XYZ file of C-alpha atoms in Angstrom:
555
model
C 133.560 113.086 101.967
C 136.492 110.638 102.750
C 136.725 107.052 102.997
C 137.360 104.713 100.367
C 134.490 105.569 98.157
C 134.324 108.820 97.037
C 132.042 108.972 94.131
C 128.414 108.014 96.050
C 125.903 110.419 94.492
C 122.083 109.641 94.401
C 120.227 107.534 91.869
C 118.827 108.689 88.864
C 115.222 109.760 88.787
C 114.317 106.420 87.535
C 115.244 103.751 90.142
C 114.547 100.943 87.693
C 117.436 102.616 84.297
C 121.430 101.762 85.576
C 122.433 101.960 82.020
C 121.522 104.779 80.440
C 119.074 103.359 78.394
C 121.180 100.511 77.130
C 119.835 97.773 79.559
C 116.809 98.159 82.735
C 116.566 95.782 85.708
C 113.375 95.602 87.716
C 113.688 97.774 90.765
C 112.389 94.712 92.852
C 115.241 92.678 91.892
C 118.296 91.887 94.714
C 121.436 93.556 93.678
C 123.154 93.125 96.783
C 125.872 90.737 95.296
C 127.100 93.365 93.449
C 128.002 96.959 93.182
C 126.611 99.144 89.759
C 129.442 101.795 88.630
C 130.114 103.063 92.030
C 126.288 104.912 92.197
C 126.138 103.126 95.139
C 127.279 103.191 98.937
C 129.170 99.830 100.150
C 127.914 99.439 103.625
C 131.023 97.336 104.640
C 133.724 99.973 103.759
C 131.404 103.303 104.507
C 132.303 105.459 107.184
C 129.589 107.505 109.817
C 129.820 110.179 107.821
C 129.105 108.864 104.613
C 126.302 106.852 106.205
C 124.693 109.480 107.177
C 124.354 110.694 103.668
C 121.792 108.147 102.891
C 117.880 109.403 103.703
C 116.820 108.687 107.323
C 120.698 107.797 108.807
C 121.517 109.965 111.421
C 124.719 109.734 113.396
C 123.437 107.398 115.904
C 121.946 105.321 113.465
C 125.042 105.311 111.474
C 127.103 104.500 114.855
C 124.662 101.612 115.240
C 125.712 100.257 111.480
C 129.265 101.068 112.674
C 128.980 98.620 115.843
C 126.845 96.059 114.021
C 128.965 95.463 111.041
C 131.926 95.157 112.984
C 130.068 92.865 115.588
C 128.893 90.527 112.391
C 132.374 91.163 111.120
C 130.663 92.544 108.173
C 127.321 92.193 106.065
C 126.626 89.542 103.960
C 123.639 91.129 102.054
C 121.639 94.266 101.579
C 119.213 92.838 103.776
C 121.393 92.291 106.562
C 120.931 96.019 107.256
C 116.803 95.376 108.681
C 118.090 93.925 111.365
C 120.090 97.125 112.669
C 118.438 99.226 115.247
C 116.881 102.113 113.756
C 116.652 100.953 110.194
C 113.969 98.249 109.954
C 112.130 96.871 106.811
C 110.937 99.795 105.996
C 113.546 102.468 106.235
C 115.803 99.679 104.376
C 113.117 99.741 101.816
C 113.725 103.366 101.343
C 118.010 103.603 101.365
C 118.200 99.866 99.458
C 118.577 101.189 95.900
C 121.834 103.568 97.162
C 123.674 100.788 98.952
C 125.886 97.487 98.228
C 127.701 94.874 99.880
C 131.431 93.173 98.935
C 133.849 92.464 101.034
C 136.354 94.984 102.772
C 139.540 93.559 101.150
C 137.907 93.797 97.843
C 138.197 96.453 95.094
C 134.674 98.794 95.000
C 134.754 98.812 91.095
C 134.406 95.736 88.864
C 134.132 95.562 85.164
C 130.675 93.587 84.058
C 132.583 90.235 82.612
C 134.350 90.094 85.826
C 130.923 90.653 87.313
C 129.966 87.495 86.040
C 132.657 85.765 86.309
C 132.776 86.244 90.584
C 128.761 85.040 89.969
C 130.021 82.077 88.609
C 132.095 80.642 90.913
C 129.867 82.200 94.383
C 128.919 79.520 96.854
C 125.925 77.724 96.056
C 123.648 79.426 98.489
C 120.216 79.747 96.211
C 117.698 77.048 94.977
C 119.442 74.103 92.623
C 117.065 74.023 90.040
C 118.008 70.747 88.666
C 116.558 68.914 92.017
C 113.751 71.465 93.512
C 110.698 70.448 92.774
C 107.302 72.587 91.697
C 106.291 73.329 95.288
C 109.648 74.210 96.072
C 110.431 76.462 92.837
C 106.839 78.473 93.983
C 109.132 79.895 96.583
C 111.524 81.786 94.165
C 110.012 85.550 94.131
C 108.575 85.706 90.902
C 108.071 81.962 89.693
C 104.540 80.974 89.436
C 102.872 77.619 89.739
C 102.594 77.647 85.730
C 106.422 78.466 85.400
C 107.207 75.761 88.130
C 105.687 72.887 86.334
C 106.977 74.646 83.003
C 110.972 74.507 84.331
C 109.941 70.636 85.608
C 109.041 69.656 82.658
C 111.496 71.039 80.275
C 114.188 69.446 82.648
C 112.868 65.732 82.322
C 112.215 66.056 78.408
C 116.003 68.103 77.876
C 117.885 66.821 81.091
C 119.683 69.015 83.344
C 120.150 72.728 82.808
C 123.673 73.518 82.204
C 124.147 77.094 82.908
C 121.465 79.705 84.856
C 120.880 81.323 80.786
C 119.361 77.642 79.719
C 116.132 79.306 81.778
C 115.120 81.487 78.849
C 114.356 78.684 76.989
C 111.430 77.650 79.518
C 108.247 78.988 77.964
C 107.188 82.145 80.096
C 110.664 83.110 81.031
C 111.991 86.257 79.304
C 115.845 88.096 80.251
C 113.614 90.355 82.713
C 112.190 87.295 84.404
C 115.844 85.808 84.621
C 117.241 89.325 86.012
C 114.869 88.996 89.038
C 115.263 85.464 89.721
C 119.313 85.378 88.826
C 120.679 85.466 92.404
C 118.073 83.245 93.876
C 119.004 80.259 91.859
C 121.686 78.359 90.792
C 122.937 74.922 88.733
C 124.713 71.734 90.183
C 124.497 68.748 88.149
C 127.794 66.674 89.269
C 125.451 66.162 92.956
C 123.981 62.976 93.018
C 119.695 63.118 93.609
C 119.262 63.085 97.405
C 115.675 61.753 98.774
C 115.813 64.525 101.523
C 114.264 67.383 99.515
C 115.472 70.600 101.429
C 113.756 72.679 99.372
C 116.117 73.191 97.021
C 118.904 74.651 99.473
C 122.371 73.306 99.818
C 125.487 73.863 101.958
C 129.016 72.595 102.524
C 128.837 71.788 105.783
C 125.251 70.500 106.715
C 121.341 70.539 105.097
C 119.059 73.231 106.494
C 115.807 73.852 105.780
C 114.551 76.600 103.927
C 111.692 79.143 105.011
C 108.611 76.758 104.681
C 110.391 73.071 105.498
C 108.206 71.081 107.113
C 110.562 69.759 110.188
C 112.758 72.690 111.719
C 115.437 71.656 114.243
C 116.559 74.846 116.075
C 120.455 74.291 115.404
C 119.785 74.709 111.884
C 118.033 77.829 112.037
C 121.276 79.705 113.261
C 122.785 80.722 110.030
C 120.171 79.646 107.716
C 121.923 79.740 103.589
C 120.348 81.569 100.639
C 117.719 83.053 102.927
C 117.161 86.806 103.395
C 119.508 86.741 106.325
C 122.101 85.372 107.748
C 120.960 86.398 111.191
C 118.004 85.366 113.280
C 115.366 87.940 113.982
C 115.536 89.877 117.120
C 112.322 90.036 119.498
C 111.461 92.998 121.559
C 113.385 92.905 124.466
C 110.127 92.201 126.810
C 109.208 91.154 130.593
C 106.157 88.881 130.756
C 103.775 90.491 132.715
C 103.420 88.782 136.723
C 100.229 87.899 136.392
C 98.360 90.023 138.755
C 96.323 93.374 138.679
C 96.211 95.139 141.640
C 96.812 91.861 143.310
C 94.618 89.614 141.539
C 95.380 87.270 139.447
C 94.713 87.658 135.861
C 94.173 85.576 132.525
C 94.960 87.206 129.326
C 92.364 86.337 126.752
C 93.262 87.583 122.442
C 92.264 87.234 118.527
C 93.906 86.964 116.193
C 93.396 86.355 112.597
C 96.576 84.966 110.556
C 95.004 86.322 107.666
C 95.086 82.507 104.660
C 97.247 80.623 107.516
C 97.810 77.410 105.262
C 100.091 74.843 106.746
C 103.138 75.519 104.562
C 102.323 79.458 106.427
C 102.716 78.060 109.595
C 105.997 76.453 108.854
C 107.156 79.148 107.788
C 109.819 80.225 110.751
C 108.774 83.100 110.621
C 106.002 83.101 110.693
C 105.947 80.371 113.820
C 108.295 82.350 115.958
C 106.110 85.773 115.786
C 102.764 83.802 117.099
C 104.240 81.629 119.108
C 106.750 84.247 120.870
C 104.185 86.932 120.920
C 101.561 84.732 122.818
C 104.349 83.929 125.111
C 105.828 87.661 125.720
C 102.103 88.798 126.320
C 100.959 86.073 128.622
C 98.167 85.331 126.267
C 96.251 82.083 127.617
C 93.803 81.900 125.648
C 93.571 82.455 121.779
C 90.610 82.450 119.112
C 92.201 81.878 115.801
C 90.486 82.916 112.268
C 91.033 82.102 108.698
C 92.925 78.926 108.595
C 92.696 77.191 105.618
C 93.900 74.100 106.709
C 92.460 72.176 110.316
C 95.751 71.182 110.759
C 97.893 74.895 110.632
C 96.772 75.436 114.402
C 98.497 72.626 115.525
C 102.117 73.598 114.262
C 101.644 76.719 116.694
C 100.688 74.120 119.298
C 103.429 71.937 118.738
C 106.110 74.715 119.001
C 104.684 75.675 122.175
C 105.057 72.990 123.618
C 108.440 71.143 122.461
C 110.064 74.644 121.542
C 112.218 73.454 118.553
C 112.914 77.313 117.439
C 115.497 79.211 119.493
C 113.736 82.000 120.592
C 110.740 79.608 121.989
C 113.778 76.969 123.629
C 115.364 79.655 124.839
C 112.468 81.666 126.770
C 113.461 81.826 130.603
C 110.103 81.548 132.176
C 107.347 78.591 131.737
C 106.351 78.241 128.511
C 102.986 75.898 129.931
C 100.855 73.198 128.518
C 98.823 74.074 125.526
C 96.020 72.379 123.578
C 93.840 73.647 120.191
C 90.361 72.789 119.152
C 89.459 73.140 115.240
C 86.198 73.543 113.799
C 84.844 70.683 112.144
C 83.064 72.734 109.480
C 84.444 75.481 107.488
C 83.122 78.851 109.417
C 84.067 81.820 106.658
C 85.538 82.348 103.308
C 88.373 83.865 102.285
C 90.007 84.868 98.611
C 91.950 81.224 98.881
C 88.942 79.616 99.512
C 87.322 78.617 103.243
C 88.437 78.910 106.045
C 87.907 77.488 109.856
C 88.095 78.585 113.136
C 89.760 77.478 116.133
C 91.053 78.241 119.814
C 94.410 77.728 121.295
C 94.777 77.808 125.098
C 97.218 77.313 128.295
C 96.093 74.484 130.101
C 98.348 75.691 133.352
C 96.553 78.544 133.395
C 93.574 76.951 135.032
C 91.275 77.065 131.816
C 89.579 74.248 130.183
C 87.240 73.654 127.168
C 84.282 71.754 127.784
C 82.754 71.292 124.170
C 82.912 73.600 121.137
C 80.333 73.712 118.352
C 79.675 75.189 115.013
C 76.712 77.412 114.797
C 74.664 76.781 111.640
C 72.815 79.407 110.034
C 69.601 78.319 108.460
C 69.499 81.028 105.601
C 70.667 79.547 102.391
C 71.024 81.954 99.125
C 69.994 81.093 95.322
C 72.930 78.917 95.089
C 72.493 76.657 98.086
C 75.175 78.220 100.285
C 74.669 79.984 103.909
C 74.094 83.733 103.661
C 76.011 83.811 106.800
C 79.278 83.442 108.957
C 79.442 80.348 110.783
C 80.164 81.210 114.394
C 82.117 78.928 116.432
C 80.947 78.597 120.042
C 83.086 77.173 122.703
C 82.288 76.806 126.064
C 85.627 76.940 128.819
C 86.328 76.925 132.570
C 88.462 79.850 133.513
C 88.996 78.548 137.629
C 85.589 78.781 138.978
C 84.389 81.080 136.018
C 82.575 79.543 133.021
C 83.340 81.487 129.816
C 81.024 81.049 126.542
C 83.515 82.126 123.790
C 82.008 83.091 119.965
C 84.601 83.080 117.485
C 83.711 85.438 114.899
C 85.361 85.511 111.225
C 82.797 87.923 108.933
C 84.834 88.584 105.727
C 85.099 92.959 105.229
C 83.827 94.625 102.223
C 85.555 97.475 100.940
C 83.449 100.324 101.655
C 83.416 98.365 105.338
C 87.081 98.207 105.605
C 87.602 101.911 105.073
C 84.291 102.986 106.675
C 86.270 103.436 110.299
C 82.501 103.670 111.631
C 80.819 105.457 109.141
C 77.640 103.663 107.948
C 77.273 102.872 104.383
C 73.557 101.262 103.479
C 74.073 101.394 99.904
C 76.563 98.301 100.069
C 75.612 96.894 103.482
C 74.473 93.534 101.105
C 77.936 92.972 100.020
C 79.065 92.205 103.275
C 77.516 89.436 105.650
C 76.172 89.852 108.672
C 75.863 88.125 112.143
C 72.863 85.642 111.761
C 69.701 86.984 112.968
C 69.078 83.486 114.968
C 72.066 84.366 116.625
C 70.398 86.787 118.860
C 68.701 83.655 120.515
C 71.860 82.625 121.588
C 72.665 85.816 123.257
C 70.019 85.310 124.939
C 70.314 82.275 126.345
C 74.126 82.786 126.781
C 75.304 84.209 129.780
C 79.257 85.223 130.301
C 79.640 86.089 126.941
C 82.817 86.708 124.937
C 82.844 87.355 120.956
C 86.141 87.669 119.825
C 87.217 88.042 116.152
C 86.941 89.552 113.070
C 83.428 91.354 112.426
C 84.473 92.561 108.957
C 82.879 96.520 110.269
C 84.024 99.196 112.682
C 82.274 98.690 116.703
C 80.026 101.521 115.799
C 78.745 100.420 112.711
C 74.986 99.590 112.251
C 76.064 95.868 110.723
C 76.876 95.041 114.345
C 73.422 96.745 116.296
C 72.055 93.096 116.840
C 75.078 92.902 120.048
C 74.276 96.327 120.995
C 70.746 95.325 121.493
C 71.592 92.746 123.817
C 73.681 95.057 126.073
C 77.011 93.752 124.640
C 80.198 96.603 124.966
C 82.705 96.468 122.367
C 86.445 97.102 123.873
C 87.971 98.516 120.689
C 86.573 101.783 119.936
C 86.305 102.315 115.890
C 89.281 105.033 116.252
C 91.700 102.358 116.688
C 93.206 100.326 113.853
C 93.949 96.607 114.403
C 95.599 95.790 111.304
C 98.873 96.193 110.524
C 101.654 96.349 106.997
C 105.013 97.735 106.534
C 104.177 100.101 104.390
C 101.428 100.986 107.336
C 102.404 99.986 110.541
C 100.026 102.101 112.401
C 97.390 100.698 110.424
C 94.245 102.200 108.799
C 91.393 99.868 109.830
C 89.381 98.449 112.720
C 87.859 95.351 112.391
C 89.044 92.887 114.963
C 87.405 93.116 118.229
C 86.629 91.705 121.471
C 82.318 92.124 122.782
C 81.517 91.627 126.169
C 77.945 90.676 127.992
C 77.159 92.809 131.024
C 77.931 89.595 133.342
C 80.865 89.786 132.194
C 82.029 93.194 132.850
C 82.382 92.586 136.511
C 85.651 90.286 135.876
C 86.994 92.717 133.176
C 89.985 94.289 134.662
C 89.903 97.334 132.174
C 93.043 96.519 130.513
C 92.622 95.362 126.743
C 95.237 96.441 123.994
C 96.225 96.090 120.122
C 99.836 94.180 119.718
C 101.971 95.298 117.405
C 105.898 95.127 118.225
C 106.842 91.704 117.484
C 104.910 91.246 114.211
C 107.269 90.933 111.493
C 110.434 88.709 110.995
C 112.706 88.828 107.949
C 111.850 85.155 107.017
C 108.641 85.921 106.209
C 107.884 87.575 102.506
C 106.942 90.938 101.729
C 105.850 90.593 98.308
C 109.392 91.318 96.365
C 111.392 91.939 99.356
C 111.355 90.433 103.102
C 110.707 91.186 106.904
C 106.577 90.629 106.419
C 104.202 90.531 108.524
C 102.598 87.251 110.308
C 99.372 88.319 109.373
C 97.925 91.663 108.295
C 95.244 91.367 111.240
C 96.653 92.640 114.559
C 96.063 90.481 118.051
C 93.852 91.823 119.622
C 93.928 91.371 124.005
C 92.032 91.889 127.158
C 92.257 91.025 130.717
C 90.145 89.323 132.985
C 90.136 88.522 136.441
C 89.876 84.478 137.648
C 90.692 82.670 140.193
C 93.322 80.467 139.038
C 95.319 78.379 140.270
C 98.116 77.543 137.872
C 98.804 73.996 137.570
C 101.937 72.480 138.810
C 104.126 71.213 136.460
C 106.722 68.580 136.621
C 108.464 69.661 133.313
C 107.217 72.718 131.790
C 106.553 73.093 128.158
C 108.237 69.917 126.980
C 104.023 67.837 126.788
C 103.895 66.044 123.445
C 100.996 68.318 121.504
C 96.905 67.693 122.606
C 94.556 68.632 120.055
C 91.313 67.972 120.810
C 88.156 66.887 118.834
C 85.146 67.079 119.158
C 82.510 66.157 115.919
C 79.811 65.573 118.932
C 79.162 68.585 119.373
C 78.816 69.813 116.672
C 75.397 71.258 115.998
């Protein structure tokens, strides 16, 4: 094997012992700043062929690394390597422990003190944690909220930390704690306090924000510091589709639970650009939302739409429309943060829109004063000449539920609620009927026999999984779905799908590493046929946001 490192060999049996015994670092913990005793494979200096001798990296793979690193004019961290094509989050996942990063003019062996030494004097490029504040130290993998306030307070009772070892002292951080967090943090104490909190990020040139900032401008998500990258996230290289099935025009209608969506989630970047883009790259029009724990998350997503401050939303060639969101008033499910609401998101240009939207209350209280029952939000819409009655449906999954995949199980059908039984009255009365969300059970399952009754057809059979990880992509569940009534049939073009290229981004956290998912619910689409006209406008997607309202109607 030539090239400049000769000595790569695989790791020892136990990924988390570099020492022999003398010393262990948590396996979870970033060590691509630096190289350990040449075990490992520098990705700058590597050759094809000695790529290739890492698991999964064949030799177009490795010609891809070839042509990326010299494109990037080499890689700035371990991470860096996701965003090659044919590696990903999770092959990286796999090769990360038998591969580095330094630069190509520098030596590939380094003693430990001069080790530290080269740590010392790095560019600031982590979280100062003389300035950041609790909310902002939450972000460091591995610092709690009790460790946050702990660091907080020791610093206003002892002053400024002087070196990145004065952290031990903080009660509840050990050496192991301050192995994992090392890299992600450093000390500054000469900068003067600064009333723009960045989250704790700094740079030479200029300020940019750091994954959940509440104000992005799009310039300053180029080459974002101390991140997991240094480069944006690609999307899948994707035609919207025209429009039109078999020469009608059609509206794309979706779900999509994002799974605790807080507002800090929704400013994530990350996390914005995948729902935003993928609405955008599937022509979805309209959008039933579940599990937001804050009213307000919806309308970051609406807002980006709309004024497109993110480079991959500024930049998309075709119209990007006129959007508006409705919230429920009420809280319509819970979740393990807590409750959640429901809401809708929709393309005005598309020819749809919302007349009222209500909460559905269900008259069953338990023992301790709380509804038995989901909450279903009902909105009613204009689709051209259609009128749509849209359910939004969040019904939290047990765990014999969530891996039934259809099969019935009686014995624990009490541990997870079911629709309302006065809901049937509504399907009655209701006519076009759509019921989109999460239903907590598999289409076949008997929770979900009061819609069969009334003639409703579920479009996602219980053999086909709508949620989605990166440890399983294909996912293992169904339990997002999308009911029709029989009037409604006639304008169903046939066409409904699961979406899942598009769903991760490496801004977005994957508990000790990056690349996450938005949510671990996949959207779920269908087609209809309508009449529309698409309205005319005189500059697309640039419409201050328009949430709407509506307490009135609330029932």
């Amino acid at each position: 094997m030539g090239g400049s490192l000769g000595c790569h060999r695989s790791i020892p049996r136990d990924p988390t012992d570099f020492s022999c015994g003398k010393r262990k670092f948590s396996a979870a913990c970033n060590f691509g700043h630096i190289l350990v005793n040449q075990e490992r494979l520098n990705i700058n200096t590597a050759t094809e062929e000695e790529l290739m001798t890492l698991p999964g990296v064949n030799r177009a793979v490795a010609q891809n690394i070839v042509e990326y690193r010299d494109c990037i004019g080499g890689f700035k961290k371990v991470e860096d390597l996701a965003l090659v094509s044919g590696i990903g989050a999770t092959k990286l996942e796999v090769i990360k422990l038998e591969i580095c990063v330094s630069s190509r003019t520098s030596s590939s062996q380094h003693s430990p003190s001069s080790l530290r030494k080269d740590l010392d004097h790095q560019s600031c490029t982590g979280m100062n944690i003389n300035t950041a504040t609790p909310a902002q130290l939450m972000s460091i993998r591995g610092i709690t909220e009790k460790i946050a306030k702990n660091i907080v307070a020791y610093r206003a009772e002892h002053g400024p930390f002087r070196t990145i070892e004065d952290l031990v002292r903080v009660n509840h951080i050990n050496s192991s704690l301050l192995d994992k967090i090392r890299f992600q943090v450093f000390v500054e104490r000469s900068r003067a306090p600064s009333t723009n909190t960045n989250a704790g990020l700094t740079c030479t040139t200029k300020s940019h924000p750091s994954p959940t900032s509440f104000s992005l401008r799009s310039d300053d998500l180029d080459l974002p510091p101390g991140g997991p990258t240094q480069i944006l996230s690609v999307r899948p290289n994707v035609e919207p589709p025209s429009g039109l099935r078999d020469g009608k025009p059609v509206v794309r209608v979706a779900t999509w639970s994002l799974q605790g969506c807080s507002c800090d989630k929704a400013n994530n970047p990350g996390v914005k650009e995948v729902v935003c883009m993928t609405l955008l790259e599937n022509d979805v029009k309209l959008l039933a939302v579940q599990d937001l724990l804050e009213r307000e998350a919806l309308d970051k997503f609406c807002v980006e739409l709309n004024q497109g401050t993110l480079a991959s939303v500024r930049k998309w060639k075709w119209p990007r429309g006129l959007w508006k969101c409705v919230v429920s008033e009420k809280p319509t499910g819970r979740s393990s943060k807590g409750v959640s609401y429901s809401g809708f998101l929709w393309d005005t240009t598309s020819g749809i829109d919302l007349k009222d939207a209500a909460v559905q209350e269900s008259p069953v209280v338990n023992d301790n004063g709380n509804h038995s029952y989901p909450r279903l939000y009902l909105a009613h819409f204009s689709v051209g000449s259609y009128e749509l009655t849209a359910v939004n449906v969040h019904i939290q999954a047990s765990a014999a539920s969530g891996e039934s995949n259809g099969k019935n199980h009686n014995t624990d059908e009490a541990k997870c609620p079911h629709l309302p039984p006065s809901f049937q009255e509504t399907l009655k009365v209701e006519k076009e009927l759509v019921l989109l969300g999460d239903f907590g059970s598999p289409a076949q399952s008997s929770e979900l026999d009061i819609l069969r009754k009334e003639k409703l057809c579920a479009l996602i059979p219980s053999s086909q999984f709508t949620n989605i990880s990166t440890r399983a992509p294909q996912g293992t569940r169904c339990l997002d779905n999308i009911w029709l009534s029989r009037s409604l049939k006639k304008i169903y073009s046939g066409h409904c799908m699961v979406i899942r290229e598009g769903l991760t981004n490496p801004w977005i956290p994957d508990n000790w590493s990056w690349g996450g998912v938005a949510s671990d619910h996949c959207p779920v689409v269908a087609e209809f046929y309508a009449d529309v006209a698409p309205k005319e406008l005189t500059r697309p997607g640039m419409a201050v946001v328009d949430r709407v309202d509506m307490p009135k109607h609330e029932r």
